[in-house]
Amino acid sequence: MHPAAPLYSGGILVNPGFEDGTQGWTESIGNASLHIESENNGNKFIVASNRQMGYHSPSQKLENLSQDMKYTLSAWVQIRGNVSSAFVKATVGMDNTTYTCAGNVIARNGCWSFLKGGFVPDWSPFYAKLYFESNRTDVEILVDSVSLQPFTDEEWRLHQQDGIRMKRMRRVVIHVTDLHGNRLEKANVTVEQKSRQFPLGSAISQDILGNQLYQAWFVKRFNVAVFENELKWYSTERQRGKLNYRVADQMLAWCSANGILVRGHNIFWEDPKYLPSWVAKLDKEELQKAVNERIESLMTRYAGNFINWDVSNEMLHFSFYEDRLGSNASDGFYQAAQEIDPWTPMFMNDYNVIESCDDSEASVDAYIQRLIEIRASGRVMEGIGLESHFDKPNIPFVRAALEKLSTLGLPIWLTEVDVNANFDHQTQGFDQINEGIMKSSEDIGGRKGNARDETYISHDNGEKKNFVRKYGM
C-alpha cells in the first residue's frame, strides 16, 4: 500500500509530499543523513539514515504558531532495519527542554503505517521544530505525506458538533391521531425525557451504603457505577479460601434498586502491587488453581449482573500472570469468563492510551495489536476500556486516538476519567474529552474517577474559582 496524499494538502508545511526533494526539511539535530527515494509508482519519500540519537530524523521549522489554535498532525511512517517494527513518535519542540509529543505509531519494516495526532502550543515565542523520534537508532526512519493543519476553536467546535450530529441525531416524524385514527392538525406535542440513554457514571465505594445524602446526589447525576475496590480480588479473598462478597452484594443491591447499571471491575489485575498478598507466594501449579477458583467463584456469583467486565486489568503495562502461567494466560481468562457469563461483554482496560503520547507500551497501535491477538486466539473481545487519567489533556491527540480506535467498530468506554485539579481549564478539559468520544464512537460510555469529590466552577464577580464539595464522607 502506498501512502495517501497529505491531508489538507499538507496544511502549513512546506513540501509535505517531498516532490521538491528535501526543500523545507533538515536533519533535526546531529549528523544523520537525509535523502529522497522513490517507490515504483513514482511516489517520493524522505529517509533518515546513519542515526546516532533517537531524535535524528527529518525536521521542519514551524513559525507563527498560536496558542489559540489546535493543530492536527498526520504522516505516513515506515522503518528499515533488522527489526520488524519500532515505536516512532512525532515531536514538536523548541529545544531539549520544551517539547511535546504530538503523535505516535508502531512503524513497520517494509509497510507504511499511519501516524495521527496533534497538539496545542503552550510555550512562547511561538516557533518550534517538527521532527520524528525512535529509540531504535539502528533503524532508518522513512516519512511521507506529512500534514499539519491549524483550526480555530470555533472551527474545532463546529467539526465536533457535525460529527456528533452524524452519530447521535436521527430525524423523528410524529403523527398525532384521535381515538378513531383520524389525523389531528396543529396538535401541541410535549416530549419529556424519562431516562438517559448515554451511560455516564462514577466509581462508588462502600461509603455510599447508608449515606442518604450521597445516594441522592449520585442517583440524580449518574446511571452507571463501578465499585472502586470492593470487587477486586484483594477485597473478596484476603485469605485464601475465605471468600467475602458481603459488601459487593450490598452495593449491587443498592444499585439495582435505584436503576444504576454496574461495570464489573475487575476479575484480575496484572500489576503485582494489587494482588492479595498470598497470591504472589504461590508456585505455578497452585497459582493456576487459585486463578481457576477466582474465575469460577466470581463469575458464577455475578453472571448477568454487570453490563461489562474488565477481565485482565492493565495488561499492556504489567504481566504478572503471563510471567508465571505462560504468554497466553490472559487469553484463557477471557475464555473462562465468557463461558460462565456468555452474554456480558468482555473489555480490555488500560491507561495512557489517550492520555499520553510518550508511552510506547500503551500506544493506540499497541492496544489494537493486543486486542487483535486475543481475538485471533478465538477469544471474544467486545469492548475498549480507556482509563483516561489526564494531567493536561492534549485534545487534538485525544481525538486522533479515539478516531483510530473507533475503526475497530467496538464499544469505547472512558472508564476512570479524571483531570488534574491543578490544570487551569479542568472543566473545559472534561467537556472537550466528552465531546471527543461522543463524536468518535456510536457505542460509548463515560465514568468519572470518584463522585465523592467533585470539582465545581463557580463565578464570583466574573472570576472563576475552584472548590471541592464533599458529600458526607
XYZ file of C-alpha atoms in Angstrom:
473
model
C 0.000 0.000 0.000
C 1.305 3.421 -0.957
C 0.766 6.481 1.273
C -2.246 8.652 0.516
C -1.736 12.301 -0.365
C -1.107 14.654 2.580
C -4.297 15.625 4.408
C -5.304 19.274 3.875
C -2.589 19.374 1.164
C -0.057 19.413 3.988
C -1.586 22.380 5.810
C 1.108 24.860 6.846
C 4.042 22.584 5.986
C 6.417 23.191 3.106
C 6.912 20.348 0.618
C 4.800 17.824 2.599
C 4.993 15.104 -0.071
C 8.698 15.596 -0.926
C 8.027 16.274 -4.610
C 10.667 19.025 -4.347
C 13.310 16.843 -2.756
C 14.400 17.891 0.727
C 13.297 21.522 0.337
C 11.986 22.787 3.676
C 13.349 19.761 5.560
C 16.585 19.433 7.514
C 18.093 16.944 9.941
C 16.672 17.693 13.404
C 19.876 17.885 15.461
C 23.032 15.937 14.726
C 24.728 14.208 11.833
C 22.123 11.832 10.409
C 21.839 11.941 6.631
C 18.641 12.733 4.728
C 17.882 11.669 1.190
C 14.880 11.189 -1.087
C 13.825 7.836 -2.527
C 11.008 6.830 -4.875
C 8.639 3.876 -4.965
C 7.894 2.023 -8.182
C 4.811 4.198 -8.751
C 6.927 7.356 -8.588
C 5.867 8.302 -5.057
C 8.674 10.128 -3.231
C 9.535 9.973 0.457
C 12.338 11.081 2.759
C 14.751 8.742 4.561
C 16.813 9.452 7.690
C 19.807 7.109 7.920
C 23.019 6.895 9.984
C 21.028 7.918 13.048
C 23.102 8.233 16.220
C 20.402 9.564 18.546
C 16.697 8.818 18.858
C 15.668 12.257 17.599
C 17.843 12.170 14.461
C 15.206 12.459 11.734
C 13.628 14.751 9.128
C 12.683 18.092 10.669
C 10.881 21.247 9.608
C 10.822 24.614 11.361
C 7.374 25.881 12.339
C 6.752 29.605 12.689
C 3.866 31.777 13.880
C 2.219 29.044 15.927
C -0.679 30.256 18.062
C -1.968 29.172 21.459
C -5.443 29.991 20.149
C -5.217 27.224 17.549
C -5.499 23.455 17.692
C -3.127 21.670 15.304
C -3.825 18.262 13.775
C -0.841 16.225 12.609
C -0.627 13.218 10.310
C 2.097 11.358 8.435
C 2.893 8.005 6.874
C 5.874 6.324 8.529
C 7.970 3.235 7.850
C 11.217 1.832 9.236
C 14.048 -0.052 7.599
C 16.436 -2.294 9.519
C 16.812 -5.670 11.205
C 13.608 -5.443 13.261
C 10.009 -5.955 12.200
C 8.656 -2.837 13.928
C 9.603 0.123 16.105
C 7.786 2.771 18.120
C 8.048 6.144 16.371
C 6.646 9.405 17.667
C 6.292 12.869 16.199
C 7.575 15.648 18.440
C 7.114 19.406 18.336
C 9.531 21.450 20.408
C 11.761 24.483 20.741
C 14.734 22.812 22.393
C 15.678 19.853 24.569
C 13.592 21.149 27.491
C 10.456 22.499 25.772
C 8.714 19.940 23.616
C 5.519 17.922 23.327
C 4.750 14.561 21.790
C 2.172 15.131 19.046
C 1.546 11.613 17.733
C 2.877 8.064 17.659
C 2.745 4.886 15.630
C 4.198 1.384 15.631
C 6.038 1.684 12.332
C 6.578 -1.489 10.298
C 9.510 -2.691 8.266
C 8.527 -2.672 4.606
C 4.995 -1.373 5.178
C 3.654 2.153 5.640
C 1.789 2.955 8.885
C -0.408 5.980 9.525
C 0.548 8.351 12.345
C -2.172 10.705 13.548
C -2.177 13.196 16.408
C -1.972 16.874 17.204
C -1.147 19.481 19.823
C -1.845 22.951 21.204
C 1.255 25.158 21.712
C 1.771 26.032 25.370
C 5.058 27.855 25.027
C 6.326 31.186 23.717
C 7.748 32.531 21.464
C 5.571 30.632 19.032
C 8.050 28.805 16.873
C 9.228 25.217 17.057
C 10.542 22.251 15.107
C 8.601 19.211 13.992
C 10.650 16.018 13.992
C 10.304 12.246 14.439
C 11.852 10.051 17.128
C 12.629 6.397 17.752
C 14.865 4.934 20.431
C 15.847 2.288 17.891
C 18.820 4.121 16.399
C 19.660 1.008 14.374
C 16.737 1.653 12.016
C 16.192 4.157 9.253
C 13.053 6.304 9.502
C 11.039 6.799 6.308
C 8.414 9.568 6.225
C 5.873 10.671 3.626
C 2.694 12.756 3.203
C 3.102 14.890 6.325
C 0.347 17.339 7.283
C -0.012 19.981 9.987
C -3.339 21.811 9.885
C -4.439 24.563 12.320
C -8.039 25.013 13.469
C -9.604 27.855 15.412
C -11.650 26.943 18.482
C -14.808 27.733 16.523
C -13.797 25.520 13.595
C -12.909 22.729 16.010
C -16.219 23.032 17.841
C -18.263 23.019 14.628
C -16.413 19.944 13.373
C -17.078 18.170 16.672
C -20.758 19.080 16.542
C -21.070 17.861 12.951
C -19.595 14.520 13.977
C -21.893 14.266 16.994
C -24.940 15.044 14.851
C -23.996 12.337 12.365
C -23.629 9.666 15.066
C -26.152 10.812 17.686
C -29.066 12.513 15.961
C -31.858 10.974 13.911
C -34.875 12.540 12.278
C -38.136 11.752 14.078
C -41.587 12.118 12.497
C -44.554 12.220 14.888
C -48.125 11.634 13.705
C -50.933 12.573 16.113
C -54.375 10.986 15.780
C -57.594 10.898 17.762
C -59.063 7.731 19.252
C -60.521 6.807 15.858
C -57.237 7.149 13.995
C -58.084 10.475 12.383
C -55.082 12.737 11.935
C -55.078 15.866 14.108
C -53.712 19.049 12.594
C -51.722 21.604 14.601
C -51.707 19.445 17.718
C -49.412 20.522 20.546
C -46.894 17.801 21.367
C -44.785 17.728 24.523
C -41.724 15.473 24.708
C -40.434 14.629 28.170
C -37.210 12.711 28.734
C -37.841 9.887 31.194
C -34.400 8.316 31.216
C -30.874 8.916 29.942
C -29.564 6.644 27.240
C -25.956 7.847 27.375
C -24.114 5.927 30.118
C -22.476 8.392 32.494
C -21.203 7.149 35.811
C -18.677 7.221 38.593
C -16.816 4.985 40.983
C -18.515 4.318 44.290
C -17.182 2.752 47.454
C -18.897 1.109 50.386
C -19.198 4.603 51.906
C -22.354 5.043 49.847
C -24.161 2.389 51.891
C -26.393 4.098 54.437
C -25.342 7.606 53.356
C -28.630 9.008 52.081
C -27.226 12.411 51.089
C -24.522 10.795 48.971
C -27.023 8.327 47.497
C -29.493 11.035 46.462
C -26.719 13.122 44.929
C -25.397 10.140 42.956
C -28.755 8.927 41.602
C -29.613 12.429 40.382
C -26.451 12.627 38.254
C -25.390 9.148 37.160
C -26.868 5.999 35.655
C -23.759 3.772 35.810
C -21.449 2.848 38.673
C -18.340 0.786 39.222
C -17.107 -0.469 42.575
C -13.860 1.226 43.467
C -12.191 -1.713 45.241
C -14.911 -3.942 46.629
C -14.952 -6.458 43.756
C -11.188 -6.764 43.358
C -9.510 -9.974 44.388
C -7.656 -8.428 47.330
C -11.042 -7.337 48.762
C -13.047 -10.523 48.239
C -10.399 -13.074 49.301
C -7.915 -11.530 51.699
C -7.014 -15.022 52.899
C -7.036 -17.985 50.587
C -10.324 -19.829 50.618
C -12.094 -17.257 52.816
C -14.419 -15.533 50.357
C -16.338 -12.429 51.368
C -18.747 -10.837 48.895
C -20.959 -9.219 51.538
C -20.084 -5.586 50.760
C -20.130 -6.094 46.984
C -23.546 -7.783 47.281
C -24.925 -4.853 49.280
C -23.587 -2.298 46.802
C -25.008 -4.239 43.860
C -28.399 -4.484 45.586
C -28.463 -0.712 46.157
C -27.539 -0.019 42.520
C -30.206 -2.413 41.241
C -32.871 -0.855 43.471
C -32.051 2.585 42.072
C -31.779 1.671 38.396
C -27.988 2.083 38.328
C -26.111 -0.167 35.901
C -22.779 -1.534 37.146
C -19.489 -2.406 35.438
C -17.576 -5.447 36.662
C -14.136 -4.217 37.734
C -12.082 -6.320 37.786
C -11.522 -10.066 37.560
C -7.708 -9.868 37.543
C -5.175 -7.062 37.850
C -1.805 -7.667 36.239
C 0.021 -5.170 38.475
C 1.624 -7.245 41.285
C 1.128 -4.366 43.753
C -2.607 -5.048 43.746
C -2.656 -8.785 44.346
C -3.795 -10.487 47.531
C -0.568 -10.949 49.476
C -0.880 -14.738 49.443
C -1.178 -14.963 45.637
C 2.361 -13.742 44.974
C 3.766 -16.622 47.044
C 2.144 -19.425 45.033
C 4.036 -21.700 42.671
C 2.802 -22.150 39.101
C 0.520 -25.099 39.822
C -1.086 -23.504 42.871
C -1.431 -20.145 41.099
C -3.286 -21.762 38.205
C -5.595 -23.471 40.682
C -6.242 -20.200 42.532
C -6.931 -18.375 39.256
C -9.452 -21.011 38.190
C -11.182 -20.799 41.574
C -11.325 -16.996 41.365
C -12.997 -17.057 37.955
C -15.443 -19.793 38.944
C -16.428 -18.124 42.215
C -16.738 -14.547 40.942
C -18.342 -15.203 37.572
C -20.820 -17.797 38.829
C -21.986 -15.465 41.576
C -22.422 -12.372 39.392
C -23.169 -13.718 35.896
C -25.716 -11.442 34.233
C -25.479 -8.722 36.896
C -22.912 -6.433 35.256
C -23.065 -4.639 31.915
C -19.428 -5.492 31.081
C -16.298 -6.910 32.692
C -12.701 -5.685 32.887
C -11.080 -9.091 32.615
C -7.311 -8.602 32.902
C -6.673 -5.048 34.038
C -3.680 -3.076 32.690
C -2.124 -5.966 30.799
C -0.307 -3.605 28.419
C 1.851 -2.383 31.298
C 2.124 -5.440 33.552
C 2.366 -9.201 33.068
C 2.238 -10.945 36.452
C 0.147 -13.871 35.226
C 1.845 -14.217 31.829
C 5.256 -14.322 33.513
C 4.147 -17.223 35.717
C 1.468 -19.083 33.767
C 2.613 -18.560 30.185
C 2.229 -15.949 27.474
C -1.398 -16.923 26.761
C -2.620 -16.673 30.356
C -4.847 -13.650 29.738
C -6.379 -15.322 26.687
C -7.504 -18.121 28.980
C -9.042 -15.629 31.417
C -11.240 -14.207 28.667
C -12.303 -17.655 27.523
C -13.192 -18.894 31.014
C -15.072 -15.699 31.910
C -17.042 -15.769 28.667
C -18.036 -19.409 29.122
C -19.608 -18.672 32.517
C -21.119 -15.282 31.604
C -21.638 -15.502 27.815
C -23.988 -12.527 27.393
C -21.814 -9.911 29.114
C -19.200 -8.039 27.004
C -15.567 -8.555 27.991
C -13.293 -5.480 27.933
C -9.637 -4.592 27.863
C -8.820 -1.721 30.226
C -5.595 0.281 30.411
C -4.106 3.738 30.920
C -2.050 6.191 28.829
C -3.667 5.100 25.570
C -5.240 8.522 25.029
C -3.664 10.424 27.931
C -0.028 10.168 26.874
C 1.709 10.180 23.524
C 5.041 9.050 25.009
C 4.097 5.648 26.456
C 5.251 3.046 23.930
C 3.691 0.214 25.948
C 0.200 1.695 25.675
C 0.053 3.415 22.307
C -3.153 3.086 20.309
C -1.352 0.681 17.967
C -0.127 -1.428 20.913
C -3.683 -1.575 22.288
C -5.105 -2.609 18.920
C -2.360 -5.193 18.414
C -3.022 -6.824 21.802
C -6.755 -6.839 21.210
C -6.294 -8.481 17.811
C -4.019 -11.123 19.369
C -6.709 -12.072 21.879
C -9.406 -12.254 19.220
C -7.134 -14.211 16.866
C -6.771 -16.897 19.539
C -10.511 -17.470 19.290
C -11.443 -15.494 22.397
C -14.248 -12.956 22.438
C -13.228 -9.350 22.982
C -16.121 -6.927 22.824
C -15.061 -3.616 24.315
C -12.352 -0.970 24.589
C -11.727 0.398 28.085
C -9.610 3.551 28.432
C -8.783 4.685 31.972
C -8.194 8.324 30.934
C -6.192 9.843 33.807
C -5.232 13.274 32.457
C -2.794 15.838 33.787
C -3.368 18.303 30.956
C -5.454 16.888 28.091
C -3.937 17.198 24.618
C -7.324 17.404 22.918
C -6.147 17.041 19.284
C -4.199 13.909 20.235
C -7.163 12.531 22.222
C -9.473 12.967 19.255
C -6.994 11.362 16.852
C -6.530 8.363 19.165
C -10.281 7.886 19.615
C -10.876 8.081 15.872
C -8.242 5.420 15.247
C -9.724 3.130 17.907
C -13.232 3.651 16.541
C -12.222 1.952 13.273
C -12.427 -1.362 15.176
C -16.190 -0.952 15.462
C -16.197 -1.872 19.173
C -17.776 -0.018 22.113
C -15.408 2.569 23.608
C -15.704 3.396 27.305
C -13.698 6.001 29.200
C -13.632 4.020 32.418
C -11.819 6.172 35.001
C -11.837 9.747 33.697
C -10.147 12.410 35.784
C -8.376 15.677 35.013
C -5.725 17.057 37.345
C -7.234 19.757 39.566
C -4.096 21.870 39.029
C -4.975 22.225 35.343
C -6.394 25.752 34.928
C -9.096 24.654 32.485
C -10.201 21.456 34.210
C -13.912 21.778 33.439
C -13.222 22.713 29.819
C -10.961 19.664 29.588
C -13.799 17.391 30.744
C -16.169 18.927 28.203
C -13.757 18.506 25.301
C -12.953 14.905 26.226
C -16.669 14.086 26.380
C -17.282 15.738 23.005
C -14.393 13.790 21.516
C -15.799 10.417 22.491
C -19.344 11.416 21.520
C -18.037 12.127 18.024
C -15.799 9.080 17.717
C -17.974 6.113 18.651
C -21.632 5.170 18.363
C -21.439 2.797 21.340
C -19.792 4.667 24.175
C -19.718 5.258 27.882
C -18.004 7.503 30.358
C -17.185 7.333 34.039
C -15.610 9.915 36.281
C -12.941 8.906 38.749
C -14.870 9.075 42.013
C -18.011 11.047 42.729
C -17.277 11.570 46.399
C -15.176 14.586 45.416
C -16.271 16.721 42.502
C -14.647 19.946 41.394
C -17.112 22.666 40.505
C -16.586 26.016 38.853
C -18.379 28.972 40.390
C -18.455 32.543 39.146
C -17.853 35.330 41.649
C -17.608 38.827 40.167
C -16.537 37.338 36.873
C -13.677 35.337 38.378
C -13.616 31.562 38.237
C -12.978 29.737 41.478
C -12.386 26.035 42.003
C -13.779 24.361 45.048
C -14.262 20.773 46.127
C -17.549 19.773 47.664
C -17.733 16.615 49.751
C -20.882 14.601 50.304
C -20.956 13.296 53.856
C -17.661 11.438 53.595
